[in-house]
PDB file of C-alpha atoms in Angstrom:
ATOM      1  CA  UNK S   1      68.602 124.663  89.726  1.00 62.00           C
ATOM      2  CA  UNK S   2      72.207 125.262  87.465  1.00 75.00           C
ATOM      3  CA  UNK S   3      72.348 128.551  89.889  1.00 87.00           C
ATOM      4  CA  UNK S   4      72.242 126.148  92.483  1.00 90.00           C
ATOM      5  CA  UNK S   5      74.202 123.525  90.631  1.00 88.00           C
ATOM      6  CA  UNK S   6      76.963 126.339  90.227  1.00 89.00           C
ATOM      7  CA  UNK S   7      76.922 127.488  93.809  1.00 93.00           C
ATOM      8  CA  UNK S   8      77.599 124.035  94.727  1.00 93.00           C
ATOM      9  CA  UNK S   9      80.593 123.132  92.768  1.00 91.00           C
ATOM     10  CA  UNK S  10      82.359 126.810  94.115  1.00 92.00           C
ATOM     11  CA  UNK S  11      81.559 125.703  97.381  1.00 95.00           C
ATOM     12  CA  UNK S  12      81.687 121.529  97.716  1.00 97.00           C
ATOM     13  CA  UNK S  13      84.369 120.385  94.749  1.00 95.00           C
ATOM     14  CA  UNK S  14      88.248 120.323  95.968  1.00 96.00           C
ATOM     15  CA  UNK S  15      91.754 118.848  94.793  1.00 95.00           C
ATOM     16  CA  UNK S  16      93.326 116.440  96.779  1.00 96.00           C
ATOM     17  CA  UNK S  17      95.570 119.112  96.479  1.00 96.00           C
ATOM     18  CA  UNK S  18      93.375 121.934  98.596  1.00 97.00           C
ATOM     19  CA  UNK S  19      94.252 119.449 101.934  1.00 98.00           C
ATOM     20  CA  UNK S  20      97.683 118.150 102.095  1.00 97.00           C
ATOM     21  CA  UNK S  21      98.764 115.584 104.705  1.00 97.00           C
ATOM     22  CA  UNK S  22      99.629 117.588 107.532  1.00 97.00           C
ATOM     23  CA  UNK S  23      96.517 119.010 107.294  1.00 97.00           C
ATOM     24  CA  UNK S  24      94.157 115.965 107.470  1.00 98.00           C
ATOM     25  CA  UNK S  25      96.256 114.242 109.773  1.00 98.00           C
ATOM     26  CA  UNK S  26      95.661 117.202 112.435  1.00 98.00           C
ATOM     27  CA  UNK S  27      92.509 117.375 111.611  1.00 98.00           C
ATOM     28  CA  UNK S  28      91.805 113.392 112.838  1.00 98.00           C
ATOM     29  CA  UNK S  29      94.100 114.056 115.656  1.00 97.00           C
ATOM     30  CA  UNK S  30      91.817 117.009 116.760  1.00 97.00           C
ATOM     31  CA  UNK S  31      88.725 115.622 115.993  1.00 97.00           C
ATOM     32  CA  UNK S  32      89.169 112.271 117.620  1.00 98.00           C
ATOM     33  CA  UNK S  33      87.725 110.869 114.338  1.00 98.00           C
ATOM     34  CA  UNK S  34      88.607 106.989 113.311  1.00 98.00           C
ATOM     35  CA  UNK S  35      88.855 105.889 110.046  1.00 98.00           C
ATOM     36  CA  UNK S  36      87.783 102.665 108.135  1.00 98.00           C
ATOM     37  CA  UNK S  37      88.796 102.053 104.503  1.00 98.00           C
ATOM     38  CA  UNK S  38      87.029  99.361 103.206  1.00 98.00           C
ATOM     39  CA  UNK S  39      87.675  97.180  99.285  1.00 98.00           C
ATOM     40  CA  UNK S  40      84.912  95.194  98.826  1.00 98.00           C
ATOM     41  CA  UNK S  41      86.874  92.314  95.938  1.00 97.00           C
ATOM     42  CA  UNK S  42      85.975  89.290  94.142  1.00 96.00           C
ATOM     43  CA  UNK S  43      88.148  87.803  92.008  1.00 97.00           C
ATOM     44  CA  UNK S  44      90.435  90.440  92.598  1.00 97.00           C
ATOM     45  CA  UNK S  45      93.845  89.238  93.035  1.00 97.00           C
ATOM     46  CA  UNK S  46      95.636  90.963  90.711  1.00 96.00           C
ATOM     47  CA  UNK S  47      95.219  94.069  91.951  1.00 97.00           C
ATOM     48  CA  UNK S  48      93.819  93.962  95.380  1.00 98.00           C
ATOM     49  CA  UNK S  49      97.560  93.557  97.216  1.00 98.00           C
ATOM     50  CA  UNK S  50      98.665  96.870  95.624  1.00 98.00           C
ATOM     51  CA  UNK S  51      96.352  98.830  97.289  1.00 98.00           C
ATOM     52  CA  UNK S  52      96.643  97.666 100.162  1.00 98.00           C
ATOM     53  CA  UNK S  53     100.085  97.785 100.625  1.00 98.00           C
ATOM     54  CA  UNK S  54      99.461 101.088  99.149  1.00 98.00           C
ATOM     55  CA  UNK S  55      97.218 102.227 102.195  1.00 98.00           C
ATOM     56  CA  UNK S  56      99.347 100.809 104.300  1.00 98.00           C
ATOM     57  CA  UNK S  57     103.049 102.023 103.827  1.00 98.00           C
ATOM     58  CA  UNK S  58     100.623 105.344 102.963  1.00 98.00           C
ATOM     59  CA  UNK S  59      98.573 106.452 105.483  1.00 98.00           C
ATOM     60  CA  UNK S  60      99.084 103.704 108.273  1.00 98.00           C
ATOM     61  CA  UNK S  61     102.533 103.504 108.813  1.00 98.00           C
ATOM     62  CA  UNK S  62     103.852 106.916 107.229  1.00 97.00           C
ATOM     63  CA  UNK S  63     101.130 108.935 108.741  1.00 97.00           C
ATOM     64  CA  UNK S  64      99.079 107.878 110.988  1.00 98.00           C
ATOM     65  CA  UNK S  65      95.939 108.157 109.232  1.00 98.00           C
ATOM     66  CA  UNK S  66      93.319 104.755 108.600  1.00 98.00           C
ATOM     67  CA  UNK S  67      93.194 103.007 111.550  1.00 98.00           C
ATOM     68  CA  UNK S  68      91.644  99.823 110.013  1.00 98.00           C
ATOM     69  CA  UNK S  69      91.941  98.116 106.349  1.00 98.00           C
ATOM     70  CA  UNK S  70      89.405  95.812 105.734  1.00 98.00           C
ATOM     71  CA  UNK S  71      88.889  93.550 102.731  1.00 98.00           C
ATOM     72  CA  UNK S  72      85.876  91.808 102.471  1.00 98.00           C
ATOM     73  CA  UNK S  73      85.958  88.894 100.128  1.00 98.00           C
ATOM     74  CA  UNK S  74      82.408  88.440  98.072  1.00 96.00           C
ATOM     75  CA  UNK S  75      82.861  84.512  97.235  1.00 95.00           C
ATOM     76  CA  UNK S  76      86.476  84.857  95.434  1.00 97.00           C
ATOM     77  CA  UNK S  77      87.497  81.683  93.593  1.00 97.00           C
ATOM     78  CA  UNK S  78      91.264  83.264  93.050  1.00 97.00           C
ATOM     79  CA  UNK S  79      93.957  84.395  95.871  1.00 98.00           C
ATOM     80  CA  UNK S  80      92.284  87.749  96.654  1.00 98.00           C
ATOM     81  CA  UNK S  81      91.567  86.845  99.824  1.00 98.00           C
ATOM     82  CA  UNK S  82      95.776  85.405 100.470  1.00 98.00           C
ATOM     83  CA  UNK S  83      97.128  88.367  98.312  1.00 98.00           C
ATOM     84  CA  UNK S  84      94.937  90.875 100.481  1.00 98.00           C
ATOM     85  CA  UNK S  85      96.305  89.248 104.129  1.00 98.00           C
ATOM     86  CA  UNK S  86      99.372  89.016 102.845  1.00 98.00           C
ATOM     87  CA  UNK S  87      99.542  92.766 102.215  1.00 98.00           C
ATOM     88  CA  UNK S  88      98.187  93.694 105.352  1.00 98.00           C
ATOM     89  CA  UNK S  89      94.307  94.316 105.298  1.00 98.00           C
ATOM     90  CA  UNK S  90      92.145  91.975 107.677  1.00 98.00           C
ATOM     91  CA  UNK S  91      90.150  89.652 105.382  1.00 98.00           C
ATOM     92  CA  UNK S  92      86.508  88.540 106.655  1.00 98.00           C
ATOM     93  CA  UNK S  93      84.008  86.948 104.163  1.00 98.00           C
ATOM     94  CA  UNK S  94      81.066  88.643 103.178  1.00 97.00           C
ATOM     95  CA  UNK S  95      78.980  84.932 104.486  1.00 96.00           C
ATOM     96  CA  UNK S  96      80.338  85.558 108.230  1.00 97.00           C
ATOM     97  CA  UNK S  97      78.854  88.847 108.429  1.00 97.00           C
ATOM     98  CA  UNK S  98      75.267  87.953 109.218  1.00 97.00           C
ATOM     99  CA  UNK S  99      74.629  85.041 108.363  1.00 96.00           C
ATOM    100  CA  UNK S 100      71.192  85.014 109.926  1.00 96.00           C
ATOM    101  CA  UNK S 101      70.364  87.621 106.445  1.00 96.00           C
ATOM    102  CA  UNK S 102      71.146  84.808 103.266  1.00 95.00           C
ATOM    103  CA  UNK S 103      74.058  86.802 101.266  1.00 95.00           C
ATOM    104  CA  UNK S 104      72.649  87.580  97.677  1.00 93.00           C
ATOM    105  CA  UNK S 105      75.504  88.275  95.161  1.00 92.00           C
ATOM    106  CA  UNK S 106      76.027  92.185  94.685  1.00 93.00           C
ATOM    107  CA  UNK S 107      78.400  94.762  95.359  1.00 94.00           C
ATOM    108  CA  UNK S 108      75.974  96.454  97.281  1.00 96.00           C
ATOM    109  CA  UNK S 109      75.667  94.189  99.533  1.00 97.00           C
ATOM    110  CA  UNK S 110      79.142  94.015 100.521  1.00 97.00           C
ATOM    111  CA  UNK S 111      79.180  97.267 101.425  1.00 98.00           C
ATOM    112  CA  UNK S 112      75.965  96.928 103.165  1.00 98.00           C
ATOM    113  CA  UNK S 113      77.819  93.905 105.068  1.00 98.00           C
ATOM    114  CA  UNK S 114      81.191  95.842 106.014  1.00 98.00           C
ATOM    115  CA  UNK S 115      79.077  97.987 108.843  1.00 98.00           C
ATOM    116  CA  UNK S 116      79.119  95.012 110.856  1.00 98.00           C
ATOM    117  CA  UNK S 117      82.872  94.535 110.334  1.00 98.00           C
ATOM    118  CA  UNK S 118      84.115  97.709 110.499  1.00 98.00           C
ATOM    119  CA  UNK S 119      84.410 100.854 113.448  1.00 97.00           C
ATOM    120  CA  UNK S 120      85.548 104.034 111.566  1.00 98.00           C
ATOM    121  CA  UNK S 121      83.360 106.847 112.155  1.00 98.00           C
ATOM    122  CA  UNK S 122      83.468 107.719 108.937  1.00 98.00           C
ATOM    123  CA  UNK S 123      84.076 104.290 106.132  1.00 98.00           C
ATOM    124  CA  UNK S 124      85.913 104.807 103.038  1.00 98.00           C
ATOM    125  CA  UNK S 125      85.144 102.510 100.203  1.00 98.00           C
ATOM    126  CA  UNK S 126      87.971 101.347  97.565  1.00 98.00           C
ATOM    127  CA  UNK S 127      86.889  98.958  94.377  1.00 96.00           C
ATOM    128  CA  UNK S 128      89.191  96.718  94.503  1.00 97.00           C
ATOM    129  CA  UNK S 129      90.428  96.709  90.927  1.00 94.00           C
ATOM    130  CA  UNK S 130      91.940  99.746  90.413  1.00 94.00           C
ATOM    131  CA  UNK S 131      95.700  99.493  89.004  1.00 92.00           C
ATOM    132  CA  UNK S 132      98.769 101.944  89.797  1.00 93.00           C
ATOM    133  CA  UNK S 133      96.698 103.380  92.906  1.00 95.00           C
ATOM    134  CA  UNK S 134      97.825 105.953  94.545  1.00 96.00           C
ATOM    135  CA  UNK S 135      96.819 106.695  98.278  1.00 97.00           C
ATOM    136  CA  UNK S 136      95.985 110.147  96.969  1.00 97.00           C
ATOM    137  CA  UNK S 137      92.711 108.866  96.480  1.00 97.00           C
ATOM    138  CA  UNK S 138      91.524 107.906 100.004  1.00 98.00           C
ATOM    139  CA  UNK S 139      93.931 111.657 101.517  1.00 98.00           C
ATOM    140  CA  UNK S 140      91.108 113.314  98.979  1.00 98.00           C
ATOM    141  CA  UNK S 141      87.952 111.855  99.794  1.00 98.00           C
ATOM    142  CA  UNK S 142      88.419 111.461 104.105  1.00 98.00           C
ATOM    143  CA  UNK S 143      90.161 114.950 104.293  1.00 98.00           C
ATOM    144  CA  UNK S 144      86.513 116.800 103.552  1.00 98.00           C
ATOM    145  CA  UNK S 145      85.150 114.495 106.561  1.00 98.00           C
ATOM    146  CA  UNK S 146      87.884 115.574 109.066  1.00 98.00           C
ATOM    147  CA  UNK S 147      88.171 119.030 107.942  1.00 98.00           C
ATOM    148  CA  UNK S 148      84.080 120.382 107.030  1.00 98.00           C
ATOM    149  CA  UNK S 149      81.424 119.367 109.955  1.00 97.00           C
ATOM    150  CA  UNK S 150      79.221 119.882 108.120  1.00 98.00           C
ATOM    151  CA  UNK S 151      80.176 117.512 104.499  1.00 98.00           C
ATOM    152  CA  UNK S 152      78.260 114.278 104.912  1.00 98.00           C
ATOM    153  CA  UNK S 153      79.554 112.005 101.883  1.00 98.00           C
ATOM    154  CA  UNK S 154      82.189 112.883  99.979  1.00 98.00           C
ATOM    155  CA  UNK S 155      82.683 111.271  96.359  1.00 97.00           C
ATOM    156  CA  UNK S 156      86.244 110.981  94.056  1.00 96.00           C
ATOM    157  CA  UNK S 157      86.285 112.503  90.861  1.00 91.00           C
ATOM    158  CA  UNK S 158      88.766 111.709  88.260  1.00 90.00           C
ATOM    159  CA  UNK S 159      89.417 110.693  84.436  1.00 86.00           C
ATOM    160  CA  UNK S 160      88.455 107.042  83.388  1.00 73.00           C
ATOM    161  CA  UNK S 161      90.879 106.819  80.313  1.00 71.00           C
ATOM    162  CA  UNK S 162      89.101 104.297  77.773  1.00 60.00           C
ATOM    163  CA  UNK S 163      91.919 102.620  74.576  1.00 54.00           C
ATOM    164  CA  UNK S 164      94.367 105.051  75.446  1.00 59.00           C
ATOM    165  CA  UNK S 165      92.187 107.769  74.840  1.00 58.00           C
ATOM    166  CA  UNK S 166      91.236 110.458  77.818  1.00 58.00           C
ATOM    167  CA  UNK S 167      87.836 110.642  78.962  1.00 59.00           C
ATOM    168  CA  UNK S 168      85.792 111.854  82.332  1.00 54.00           C
ATOM    169  CA  UNK S 169      82.511 109.616  82.804  1.00 54.00           C
ATOM    170  CA  UNK S 170      82.098 106.301  82.487  1.00 78.00           C
ATOM    171  CA  UNK S 171      80.062 104.809  79.450  1.00 81.00           C
ATOM    172  CA  UNK S 172      77.202 103.918  82.122  1.00 87.00           C
ATOM    173  CA  UNK S 173      77.502 107.077  83.597  1.00 86.00           C
ATOM    174  CA  UNK S 174      77.454 109.170  80.434  1.00 86.00           C
ATOM    175  CA  UNK S 175      74.540 106.792  78.883  1.00 88.00           C
ATOM    176  CA  UNK S 176      72.608 105.956  82.206  1.00 88.00           C
ATOM    177  CA  UNK S 177      73.561 107.486  85.164  1.00 89.00           C
ATOM    178  CA  UNK S 178      74.450 110.989  84.084  1.00 88.00           C
ATOM    179  CA  UNK S 179      70.757 111.342  82.344  1.00 88.00           C
ATOM    180  CA  UNK S 180      68.590 110.255  84.912  1.00 90.00           C
ATOM    181  CA  UNK S 181      70.250 112.606  87.071  1.00 90.00           C
ATOM    182  CA  UNK S 182      69.866 115.729  85.241  1.00 88.00           C
ATOM    183  CA  UNK S 183      66.518 114.819  84.327  1.00 87.00           C
ATOM    184  CA  UNK S 184      65.131 113.592  88.257  1.00 88.00           C
ATOM    185  CA  UNK S 185      67.519 115.092  90.291  1.00 90.00           C
ATOM    186  CA  UNK S 186      69.098 118.353  88.796  1.00 89.00           C
ATOM    187  CA  UNK S 187      70.813 119.023  92.167  1.00 92.00           C
ATOM    188  CA  UNK S 188      73.369 116.129  91.758  1.00 92.00           C
ATOM    189  CA  UNK S 189      74.155 116.889  88.222  1.00 89.00           C
ATOM    190  CA  UNK S 190      77.303 118.253  89.337  1.00 89.00           C
ATOM    191  CA  UNK S 191      78.416 115.347  90.305  1.00 90.00           C
ATOM    192  CA  UNK S 192      81.385 114.204  88.041  1.00 88.00           C
ATOM    193  CA  UNK S 193      81.413 110.240  88.535  1.00 91.00           C
ATOM    194  CA  UNK S 194      77.960 109.950  90.092  1.00 93.00           C
ATOM    195  CA  UNK S 195      78.889 105.743  90.391  1.00 93.00           C
ATOM    196  CA  UNK S 196      82.625 106.576  90.951  1.00 93.00           C
ATOM    197  CA  UNK S 197      83.171 103.049  94.072  1.00 95.00           C
ATOM    198  CA  UNK S 198      85.669 105.178  95.778  1.00 97.00           C
ATOM    199  CA  UNK S 199      83.796 107.647  98.145  1.00 98.00           C
ATOM    200  CA  UNK S 200      84.279 108.307 101.953  1.00 98.00           C
ATOM    201  CA  UNK S 201      80.797 109.067 104.344  1.00 98.00           C
ATOM    202  CA  UNK S 202      80.301 109.055 107.626  1.00 98.00           C
ATOM    203  CA  UNK S 203      78.805 105.980 109.352  1.00 98.00           C
ATOM    204  CA  UNK S 204      76.389 108.057 110.921  1.00 98.00           C
ATOM    205  CA  UNK S 205      74.995 108.497 107.609  1.00 97.00           C
ATOM    206  CA  UNK S 206      75.728 105.112 105.991  1.00 98.00           C
ATOM    207  CA  UNK S 207      73.754 103.410 109.127  1.00 97.00           C
ATOM    208  CA  UNK S 208      70.338 105.314 107.986  1.00 96.00           C
ATOM    209  CA  UNK S 209      71.178 104.378 104.445  1.00 95.00           C
ATOM    210  CA  UNK S 210      68.851 101.784 102.079  1.00 94.00           C
ATOM    211  CA  UNK S 211      71.573  99.103  99.874  1.00 96.00           C
ATOM    212  CA  UNK S 212      70.348  97.986  96.393  1.00 94.00           C
ATOM    213  CA  UNK S 213      72.314  94.880  96.353  1.00 94.00           C
ATOM    214  CA  UNK S 214      73.451  95.489  93.020  1.00 89.00           C
ATOM    215  CA  UNK S 215      75.473  97.927  90.991  1.00 90.00           C
ATOM    216  CA  UNK S 216      73.152 100.667  91.782  1.00 93.00           C
ATOM    217  CA  UNK S 217      74.224 100.856  94.942  1.00 96.00           C
ATOM    218  CA  UNK S 218      76.438 104.212  94.459  1.00 96.00           C
ATOM    219  CA  UNK S 219      73.212 105.771  92.717  1.00 96.00           C
ATOM    220  CA  UNK S 220      71.206 104.554  95.198  1.00 95.00           C
ATOM    221  CA  UNK S 221      73.105 105.884  97.840  1.00 96.00           C
ATOM    222  CA  UNK S 222      73.728 109.421  96.495  1.00 96.00           C
ATOM    223  CA  UNK S 223      69.824 109.671  96.006  1.00 95.00           C
ATOM    224  CA  UNK S 224      68.782 108.721  99.512  1.00 95.00           C
ATOM    225  CA  UNK S 225      71.421 111.266 100.532  1.00 96.00           C
ATOM    226  CA  UNK S 226      70.251 114.444  99.216  1.00 95.00           C
ATOM    227  CA  UNK S 227      67.261 113.684 100.526  1.00 93.00           C
ATOM    228  CA  UNK S 228      68.503 112.486 103.960  1.00 94.00           C
ATOM    229  CA  UNK S 229      70.795 115.767 104.069  1.00 96.00           C
ATOM    230  CA  UNK S 230      70.821 117.761 101.740  1.00 96.00           C
ATOM    231  CA  UNK S 231      73.058 118.456  98.570  1.00 96.00           C
ATOM    232  CA  UNK S 232      75.724 120.872 100.775  1.00 97.00           C
ATOM    233  CA  UNK S 233      76.512 117.904 102.877  1.00 98.00           C
ATOM    234  CA  UNK S 234      77.988 116.167  99.852  1.00 98.00           C
ATOM    235  CA  UNK S 235      81.162 116.761  98.193  1.00 98.00           C
ATOM    236  CA  UNK S 236      83.712 115.729  95.514  1.00 96.00           C
ATOM    237  CA  UNK S 237      87.164 115.646  95.295  1.00 96.00           C
ATOM    238  CA  UNK S 238      89.368 115.370  92.303  1.00 93.00           C
ATOM    239  CA  UNK S 239      92.311 112.627  92.676  1.00 94.00           C
ATOM    240  CA  UNK S 240      93.231 112.604  89.197  1.00 90.00           C
ATOM    241  CA  UNK S 241      93.139 109.757  87.299  1.00 88.00           C
ATOM    242  CA  UNK S 242      91.374 106.190  87.730  1.00 84.00           C
ATOM    243  CA  UNK S 243      92.594 103.785  85.675  1.00 75.00           C
ATOM    244  CA  UNK S 244      90.923 100.137  86.413  1.00 56.00           C
ATOM    245  CA  UNK S 245      89.826  96.932  84.059  1.00 64.00           C
ATOM    246  CA  UNK S 246      86.782  97.225  81.598  1.00 59.00           C
ATOM    247  CA  UNK S 247      84.038  95.351  81.125  1.00 66.00           C
ATOM    248  CA  UNK S 248      82.239  94.631  78.502  1.00 71.00           C
ATOM    249  CA  UNK S 249      78.715  95.839  76.833  1.00 77.00           C
ATOM    250  CA  UNK S 250      76.576  93.128  77.620  1.00 83.00           C
ATOM    251  CA  UNK S 251      77.941  93.295  81.481  1.00 82.00           C
ATOM    252  CA  UNK S 252      77.910  97.364  81.332  1.00 84.00           C
ATOM    253  CA  UNK S 253      73.836  96.574  79.722  1.00 86.00           C
ATOM    254  CA  UNK S 254      72.898  94.811  82.896  1.00 86.00           C
ATOM    255  CA  UNK S 255      74.693  97.302  85.055  1.00 86.00           C
ATOM    256  CA  UNK S 256      72.574  99.876  83.251  1.00 90.00           C
ATOM    257  CA  UNK S 257      69.988  97.906  83.810  1.00 89.00           C
ATOM    258  CA  UNK S 258      70.192  97.607  87.379  1.00 89.00           C
ATOM    259  CA  UNK S 259      71.061 101.250  87.837  1.00 91.00           C
ATOM    260  CA  UNK S 260      67.744 102.834  85.892  1.00 91.00           C
ATOM    261  CA  UNK S 261      65.707  99.769  88.514  1.00 90.00           C
ATOM    262  CA  UNK S 262      67.233 101.906  91.199  1.00 90.00           C
ATOM    263  CA  UNK S 263      66.338 104.917  89.679  1.00 93.00           C
ATOM    264  CA  UNK S 264      62.688 104.335  88.840  1.00 89.00           C
ATOM    265  CA  UNK S 265      62.353 102.362  92.877  1.00 89.00           C
ATOM    266  CA  UNK S 266      63.087 106.201  94.235  1.00 91.00           C
ATOM    267  CA  UNK S 267      60.895 108.228  91.958  1.00 89.00           C
ATOM    268  CA  UNK S 268      57.943 105.656  92.830  1.00 77.00           C
ATOM    269  CA  UNK S 269      58.415 102.906  94.760  1.00 67.00           C
ATOM    270  CA  UNK S 270      56.631 100.707  91.736  1.00 50.00           C
ATOM    271  CA  UNK S 271      57.556  97.456  90.783  1.00 50.00           C
ATOM    272  CA  UNK S 272      58.940  96.446  86.973  1.00 49.00           C
ATOM    273  CA  UNK S 273      56.781  94.725  84.587  1.00 49.00           C
ATOM    274  CA  UNK S 274      59.359  92.564  84.016  1.00 52.00           C
ATOM    275  CA  UNK S 275      62.499  92.923  86.448  1.00 62.00           C
ATOM    276  CA  UNK S 276      64.690  91.294  83.893  1.00 67.00           C
ATOM    277  CA  UNK S 277      66.975  91.911  80.749  1.00 65.00           C
ATOM    278  CA  UNK S 278      67.093  90.230  77.764  1.00 64.00           C
ATOM    279  CA  UNK S 279      70.350  90.081  75.430  1.00 63.00           C
ATOM    280  CA  UNK S 280      72.035  88.696  72.534  1.00 56.00           C
ATOM    281  CA  UNK S 281      74.985  86.762  71.769  1.00 72.00           C
ATOM    282  CA  UNK S 282      75.709  84.937  68.183  1.00 67.00           C
ATOM    283  CA  UNK S 283      75.825  81.675  68.163  1.00 77.00           C
ATOM    284  CA  UNK S 284      75.850  78.244  65.791  1.00 79.00           C
ATOM    285  CA  UNK S 285      72.661  78.738  64.739  1.00 72.00           C
ATOM    286  CA  UNK S 286      72.464  82.673  64.764  1.00 64.00           C
ATOM    287  CA  UNK S 287      71.998  85.096  67.677  1.00 56.00           C
ATOM    288  CA  UNK S 288      70.933  83.507  70.477  1.00 73.00           C
ATOM    289  CA  UNK S 289      68.579  85.054  73.609  1.00 68.00           C
ATOM    290  CA  UNK S 290      70.463  85.403  77.211  1.00 76.00           C
ATOM    291  CA  UNK S 291      67.835  86.852  80.012  1.00 74.00           C
ATOM    292  CA  UNK S 292      69.864  87.966  82.846  1.00 75.00           C
ATOM    293  CA  UNK S 293      67.406  89.370  86.561  1.00 77.00           C
ATOM    294  CA  UNK S 294      67.991  92.525  87.353  1.00 71.00           C
ATOM    295  CA  UNK S 295      68.762  93.252  90.513  1.00 69.00           C
ATOM    296  CA  UNK S 296      65.458  94.500  92.766  1.00 68.00           C
ATOM    297  CA  UNK S 297      66.719  93.535  96.025  1.00 81.00           C
ATOM    298  CA  UNK S 298      67.716  96.542  98.532  1.00 89.00           C
ATOM    299  CA  UNK S 299      68.710  95.543 102.182  1.00 94.00           C
ATOM    300  CA  UNK S 300      66.606  97.931 104.876  1.00 95.00           C
ATOM    301  CA  UNK S 301      69.594 100.355 107.165  1.00 96.00           C
ATOM    302  CA  UNK S 302      71.633  99.249 109.293  1.00 96.00           C
ATOM    303  CA  UNK S 303      70.281 100.778 112.057  1.00 95.00           C
ATOM    304  CA  UNK S 304      66.993  98.597 111.725  1.00 96.00           C
ATOM    305  CA  UNK S 305      69.869  95.872 112.075  1.00 96.00           C
ATOM    306  CA  UNK S 306      69.130  94.233 115.656  1.00 95.00           C
ATOM    307  CA  UNK S 307      73.026  93.095 115.836  1.00 94.00           C
ATOM    308  CA  UNK S 308      74.254  95.977 114.616  1.00 95.00           C
ATOM    309  CA  UNK S 309      72.037  97.661 117.820  1.00 91.00           C
ATOM    310  CA  UNK S 310      73.918  95.290 119.894  1.00 91.00           C
ATOM    311  CA  UNK S 311      77.340  95.949 118.623  1.00 87.00           C
ATOM    312  CA  UNK S 312      76.655  99.905 118.751  1.00 71.00           C
ATOM    313  CA  UNK S 313      75.302  99.275 122.517  1.00 69.00           C
ATOM    314  CA  UNK S 314      78.493  96.928 123.911  1.00 64.00           C
TER     315      UNK S 314
END
């Protein structure tokens, strides 16, 4: 298995510099594929506008690579929608998409619903909390999908500095996701950022995948894509450094629980004995328990949704 991963690293790991903008644009024009960029956003007024501005400036106006930039607001209470729209994005509110199915909180929920309000042959997901954003994040991950016909999903890889120190992976990645992948899906051991929120895929793949509604969506998508299209259809591209807002340890604990649940479902399609996580916070009388539910719901492949099928026919 290690030899297979090493061969994959040699064949399917690139740098953004390997495909300059003019080459990627030429491939888009040659193949006629369209590209949608989706930003799932919840209270990201400080960063979402800058990200949209950079994408539109570099990849819509300077070179016509991206066909649409869509921000899906999942219930922000700040000015996220206003800022994103002013920067030039089309803003869609989560609850307005597929109202027949009541929305639940979670990033995966937003990504799943975004397939109904975008039209690109290639869909590129970008987290809305990135700072000092570079359009290389988009250019790097859509490039292989335009130039390599047998690649279906591309993840960004990058350094993730924490408190001024360099680092390759996030804390949940190193403590939860990487051990799970190495032990249970060793073919995926070569991914530097398996939980990264910046990746692009062909719509034809995304519409066949189930979407965990919460933080498990990235791990679930990677594992399911492996089984559906095989390792050689997956790739990664080095786009440099990712800077973003870091969450506290307890939030990371809840993320880890959701990711473990996602992995467990794929290992056995079983049920958690207790789909909840109890954490502790110090209060006036000592440590007090706080119990949170673990995301257990998954949305079905989009091709099974009648409204999506009707849209494709139309």
